[in-house]
Amino acid sequence: MSLNLQQLAAALHLKFLGEADLTITGLASPKSAVRGDLCFIQHKNYLSDIAASRCSAVILPPDLSSEIDDKALLISDDPQYSFVQAIAALGFEQRPAAAGGIHPSAQIAESASLGPEVSIGGLSVIGENVEIGAGTSIGAGSVIEDSVRIGAHCLIHPRVTLGQGVTIGKRCILHSGVVVGSDGFGLVEHQQRWQKIPQLGSVVVEDDVEIGANTTIDRGALDDTIIEQGCKLDNQIQVAHNVRIGAHTAIAACVGIAGSATIGRHCKISGAAVVLGHLSVADNVRITAMSLVTKDIKQSGVYSSGTPLMENSLWHRANARYKSLDKLAQSVAGLEKTKE
């Protein structure tokens, strides 16, 4: 699909500078762009990339519009968001094609209820009393256990497992390898042996949630684990039992959230961070990569922990000094007493 500059500007509700009939046929980064492609930049640091690019048009903020005179311009207060809109306007959204109805190798219980235009991929298993909303696609090899409810227009990629009684809202995307509703890690030690605690809760995933490949979300012990609307979870995240993640929170890969933790709304948790169990994180909190959250975060803001990268020999010296901090603190305290 292609649009001319004027049509694209109208679709994106943006002002434009350049020839109205200039044809836009593709989207690319500045370095890989060819004639007819659209790019975007958000900062002046990337002006040199645009200057060297073969792209035909650029989405950029108003304060940079005077810096480029050899390409068509679309003026946006949020160029990245406008570029995402352009992807849809030009028909480049990558939603895999539906499986094409019900594959003959799929096993579907007689009590399952499938809405109109549902597609089920090969070798999928749909359990008893499952409800699947209109327009939802279930990828090949997925297992949807008994009494699961899936809303309309969801995209379940191949090899997803939804445990018994799980609820998935509307317009959700679950990537390959996702497991929702496995047992939480509930154990009690009795006479030096571990006794499994039955996990009687479930998982509720609300509308417009996306869950990345190989992410696992455990069912609650008694109450449900809840992922509120609009959350975006990256790959290989572990969400333990009875966790609640607030609406529109984004979590990067390899994060671990321990049991009964509560994450607020509109939070951003960077890769490989860990939140310990039974803690609460306020709304609008950003946790930087590899941080360890050991206590409640009660106010919005940016929080960090851990040791940043440094040259190896310097790290060894710093580590050795770290081990001496307690002795040093005692020495300083002794000197202060002497002064008194």
XYZ file of C-alpha atoms in Angstrom:
340
model
C 0.000 0.000 0.000
C 1.203 3.534 -0.704
C -0.023 7.030 0.144
C 1.064 10.420 -1.046
C 2.420 12.920 1.456
C -0.839 14.836 1.748
C -2.874 11.658 2.333
C -0.436 10.392 4.950
C -0.390 13.741 6.755
C -4.189 13.718 6.847
C -4.254 10.158 8.205
C -1.795 11.121 10.955
C -3.344 14.554 11.612
C 0.017 16.251 11.016
C 1.226 19.301 9.131
C 3.580 18.620 6.229
C 6.260 20.447 4.251
C 7.026 19.261 0.736
C 5.332 18.096 -2.440
C 1.785 16.964 -1.687
C 1.868 14.212 -4.335
C 5.171 12.679 -3.154
C 4.542 8.912 -2.903
C 5.422 7.106 0.345
C 5.769 3.358 -0.164
C 7.701 2.075 2.848
C 9.142 2.646 6.306
C 12.738 2.225 7.416
C 15.539 3.391 9.663
C 17.620 6.255 8.239
C 20.552 3.952 7.460
C 18.551 1.355 5.532
C 16.023 3.670 3.858
C 15.639 3.958 0.092
C 13.683 6.364 -2.104
C 10.003 6.342 -1.139
C 10.670 5.400 2.499
C 9.522 7.286 5.591
C 11.797 7.685 8.653
C 11.513 9.454 11.988
C 13.844 11.168 14.449
C 13.169 12.635 17.877
C 16.474 14.338 18.705
C 18.987 16.576 16.983
C 21.698 13.954 17.554
C 20.227 12.010 14.629
C 20.180 14.859 12.109
C 23.420 13.577 10.573
C 21.781 10.183 9.980
C 18.931 11.871 8.114
C 21.361 13.991 6.100
C 23.077 10.816 4.887
C 19.832 8.891 4.357
C 18.142 8.142 1.023
C 14.670 8.408 2.589
C 12.039 10.612 0.955
C 10.275 11.900 4.071
C 10.887 12.327 7.794
C 8.649 12.661 10.832
C 10.338 15.022 13.283
C 9.572 17.497 16.092
C 8.801 21.145 15.305
C 12.134 22.477 16.600
C 14.070 20.416 14.034
C 11.991 21.284 10.977
C 14.326 24.105 9.925
C 17.363 21.792 9.973
C 16.362 19.698 6.922
C 15.721 21.179 3.480
C 16.175 18.258 1.066
C 13.386 15.938 2.257
C 9.651 16.120 2.817
C 8.708 16.678 6.454
C 5.841 15.647 8.706
C 5.775 17.738 11.896
C 4.853 15.895 15.095
C 5.118 16.557 18.829
C 5.673 12.808 19.276
C 7.492 11.460 16.194
C 7.805 7.884 17.420
C 4.079 7.585 18.101
C 3.295 9.161 14.728
C 5.619 6.644 13.062
C 3.708 3.798 14.711
C 0.491 5.291 13.342
C 2.123 5.500 9.908
C 2.866 1.769 10.040
C -0.864 1.111 10.353
C -1.838 3.765 7.793
C 0.464 2.207 5.204
C -0.758 -1.318 5.964
C 2.448 -2.718 7.444
C 1.102 -4.016 10.765
C 2.403 -7.541 11.302
C -0.625 -9.445 12.535
C -0.229 -13.047 11.385
C -2.949 -14.361 9.160
C -5.670 -16.354 10.863
C -5.281 -20.103 10.775
C -8.211 -20.310 8.372
C -11.026 -21.826 10.401
C -10.645 -25.006 12.426
C -7.733 -27.256 11.508
C -8.829 -30.916 11.239
C -6.138 -32.036 13.697
C -7.368 -29.717 16.473
C -9.130 -31.399 19.410
C -12.113 -29.373 20.601
C -14.408 -30.465 23.434
C -18.109 -30.588 22.564
C -18.916 -28.208 25.424
C -16.528 -25.528 24.134
C -18.123 -22.348 22.772
C -16.437 -20.670 19.804
C -17.503 -17.229 18.599
C -17.783 -16.286 14.925
C -14.603 -16.160 12.834
C -12.526 -17.999 15.440
C -9.569 -19.894 14.010
C -7.873 -22.881 15.661
C -4.466 -24.087 14.477
C -3.328 -27.650 13.984
C -2.794 -29.964 16.980
C -4.331 -27.455 19.389
C -6.393 -28.757 22.310
C -9.499 -26.893 23.495
C -10.908 -28.210 26.789
C -14.366 -28.539 28.286
C -16.482 -25.410 28.808
C -13.948 -23.141 27.128
C -15.302 -19.857 25.735
C -13.450 -18.144 22.861
C -14.620 -14.728 21.653
C -15.258 -13.606 18.098
C -12.301 -13.190 15.780
C -9.756 -14.777 18.112
C -6.958 -16.868 16.614
C -5.421 -19.834 18.460
C -2.029 -20.854 17.079
C -0.909 -24.393 16.321
C -0.035 -26.649 19.232
C -1.654 -24.473 21.889
C -3.405 -26.006 24.899
C -6.477 -24.262 26.307
C -7.531 -26.159 29.425
C -11.034 -26.554 30.846
C -13.157 -23.492 31.698
C -10.800 -20.944 30.163
C -12.430 -17.762 28.839
C -10.777 -15.782 26.030
C -12.216 -12.472 24.835
C -12.764 -11.281 21.294
C -10.033 -10.475 18.774
C -7.148 -12.030 20.693
C -4.053 -13.411 19.009
C -2.711 -16.546 20.686
C 0.519 -17.558 18.977
C 1.592 -21.220 18.579
C 2.442 -23.310 21.645
C 0.710 -21.223 24.297
C -0.716 -22.939 27.398
C -3.639 -21.504 29.353
C -4.355 -23.373 32.586
C -7.748 -24.344 33.910
C -10.091 -21.443 34.648
C -7.838 -18.671 33.334
C -9.524 -15.536 31.964
C -8.037 -13.569 29.056
C -9.630 -10.236 28.095
C -10.253 -8.710 24.680
C -7.580 -7.839 22.109
C -4.777 -9.564 23.984
C -1.627 -10.907 22.318
C 0.168 -13.929 23.786
C 3.415 -14.957 22.122
C 4.802 -18.469 21.720
C 5.755 -20.340 24.860
C 3.592 -18.282 27.211
C 2.172 -20.233 30.150
C -0.649 -18.626 32.113
C -2.133 -20.451 35.083
C 0.569 -22.889 36.108
C 0.710 -23.658 39.830
C 2.278 -21.062 42.079
C 5.349 -22.034 44.087
C 3.403 -22.762 47.247
C 5.029 -25.124 49.744
C 4.978 -25.669 53.496
C 7.796 -27.455 55.338
C 6.586 -30.104 57.766
C 8.905 -32.501 59.592
C 11.759 -31.659 57.212
C 9.684 -32.467 54.151
C 7.999 -30.153 51.676
C 4.227 -30.342 51.349
C 2.663 -28.791 48.250
C -0.026 -26.189 48.936
C -2.863 -26.592 46.418
C -3.174 -23.472 44.281
C -6.904 -22.784 44.186
C -6.949 -19.338 42.598
C -6.640 -18.490 38.922
C -5.240 -15.749 36.662
C -7.163 -12.812 35.209
C -5.567 -10.996 32.271
C -7.571 -7.892 31.392
C -8.101 -6.229 27.985
C -5.307 -5.086 25.639
C -2.475 -6.929 27.390
C 0.529 -8.261 25.462
C 2.658 -11.061 26.935
C 6.048 -11.894 25.409
C 7.522 -15.266 24.489
C 8.171 -17.770 27.292
C 6.752 -15.550 30.010
C 5.046 -17.445 32.837
C 2.252 -16.243 35.101
C 1.315 -18.449 38.061
C -2.208 -18.923 39.375
C -3.036 -17.600 42.836
C -3.049 -19.706 45.966
C -6.555 -18.579 46.989
C -7.181 -15.239 45.274
C -6.391 -14.638 41.603
C -3.204 -13.312 40.053
C -4.250 -10.195 38.118
C -2.699 -8.418 35.136
C -4.663 -5.207 34.637
C -5.633 -3.680 31.301
C -3.037 -2.400 28.871
C 0.008 -4.015 30.509
C 2.918 -4.934 28.249
C 5.149 -7.810 29.357
C 8.344 -8.683 27.500
C 9.889 -12.150 27.062
C 10.932 -14.547 29.839
C 9.279 -12.789 32.766
C 8.214 -14.723 35.868
C 5.078 -13.489 37.636
C 4.442 -15.488 40.803
C 1.160 -16.335 42.515
C -1.161 -13.591 43.771
C 0.796 -10.794 42.106
C -1.190 -7.803 40.898
C 0.247 -5.629 38.108
C -1.438 -2.246 37.643
C -2.867 -0.960 34.388
C -0.548 0.173 31.582
C 2.633 -0.992 33.298
C 5.482 -2.112 31.012
C 7.977 -4.770 32.119
C 11.138 -5.690 30.203
C 12.660 -9.148 29.753
C 13.849 -11.472 32.537
C 12.158 -9.602 35.394
C 11.096 -11.696 38.387
C 8.147 -10.673 40.561
C 7.742 -12.785 43.685
C 4.491 -13.900 45.252
C 1.855 -11.427 46.463
C 3.764 -8.354 45.254
C 1.659 -5.448 44.004
C 2.928 -3.274 41.161
C 1.225 0.077 40.586
C -0.205 1.620 37.432
C 1.940 3.139 34.676
C 5.173 1.672 36.060
C 8.233 0.796 33.970
C 10.444 -2.065 35.127
C 13.679 -2.583 33.201
C 15.346 -5.886 32.345
C 16.372 -8.477 34.958
C 15.037 -6.485 37.908
C 13.607 -8.442 40.849
C 10.743 -7.488 43.148
C 10.577 -9.499 46.367
C 7.348 -10.981 47.641
C 4.589 -9.169 49.558
C 5.939 -5.729 48.579
C 4.028 -2.806 47.083
C 5.264 -0.474 44.345
C 3.477 2.862 43.896
C 2.066 4.172 40.617
C 4.378 5.832 38.079
C 7.564 4.197 39.349
C 10.520 3.405 37.106
C 12.895 0.641 38.239
C 16.184 0.480 36.351
C 17.815 -2.684 34.999
C 18.969 -5.411 37.407
C 17.655 -3.575 40.465
C 16.606 -5.572 43.535
C 13.507 -4.221 45.268
C 13.640 -5.248 48.941
C 11.138 -2.832 50.479
C 7.944 -1.011 49.546
C 8.252 1.885 47.098
C 5.713 4.428 48.313
C 6.393 7.392 46.011
C 6.686 7.732 42.255
C 10.182 8.265 40.838
C 13.197 6.454 39.417
C 14.839 3.767 41.577
C 18.122 1.884 41.064
C 20.392 -0.588 42.823
C 23.333 -2.795 41.907
C 26.862 -2.067 40.725
C 27.346 -0.444 37.304
C 29.879 -1.907 34.894
C 33.526 -0.925 35.408
C 36.960 -2.161 34.336
C 37.663 -5.539 35.974
C 40.708 -4.613 38.078
C 38.881 -1.533 39.397
C 35.882 -3.694 40.277
C 38.103 -6.086 42.272
C 39.593 -3.173 44.233
C 36.159 -1.676 44.866
C 34.831 -5.051 46.002
C 37.734 -5.503 48.418
C 37.063 -2.061 49.886
C 33.364 -2.811 50.141
C 34.159 -5.742 52.438
C 36.069 -3.334 54.707
C 33.274 -0.770 55.010
C 31.984 -2.096 58.342
C 35.435 -1.936 59.932
C 35.941 1.551 58.464
C 32.606 2.727 59.876
C 33.580 1.439 63.319
C 36.923 3.252 63.100
C 35.219 6.528 62.142
C 32.746 6.132 64.994
C 35.668 5.586 67.385
C 37.414 8.738 66.157
C 34.234 10.755 66.641
C 33.952 9.533 70.229
C 37.608 10.477 70.833
C 36.929 14.029 69.602
C 34.034 14.331 72.008
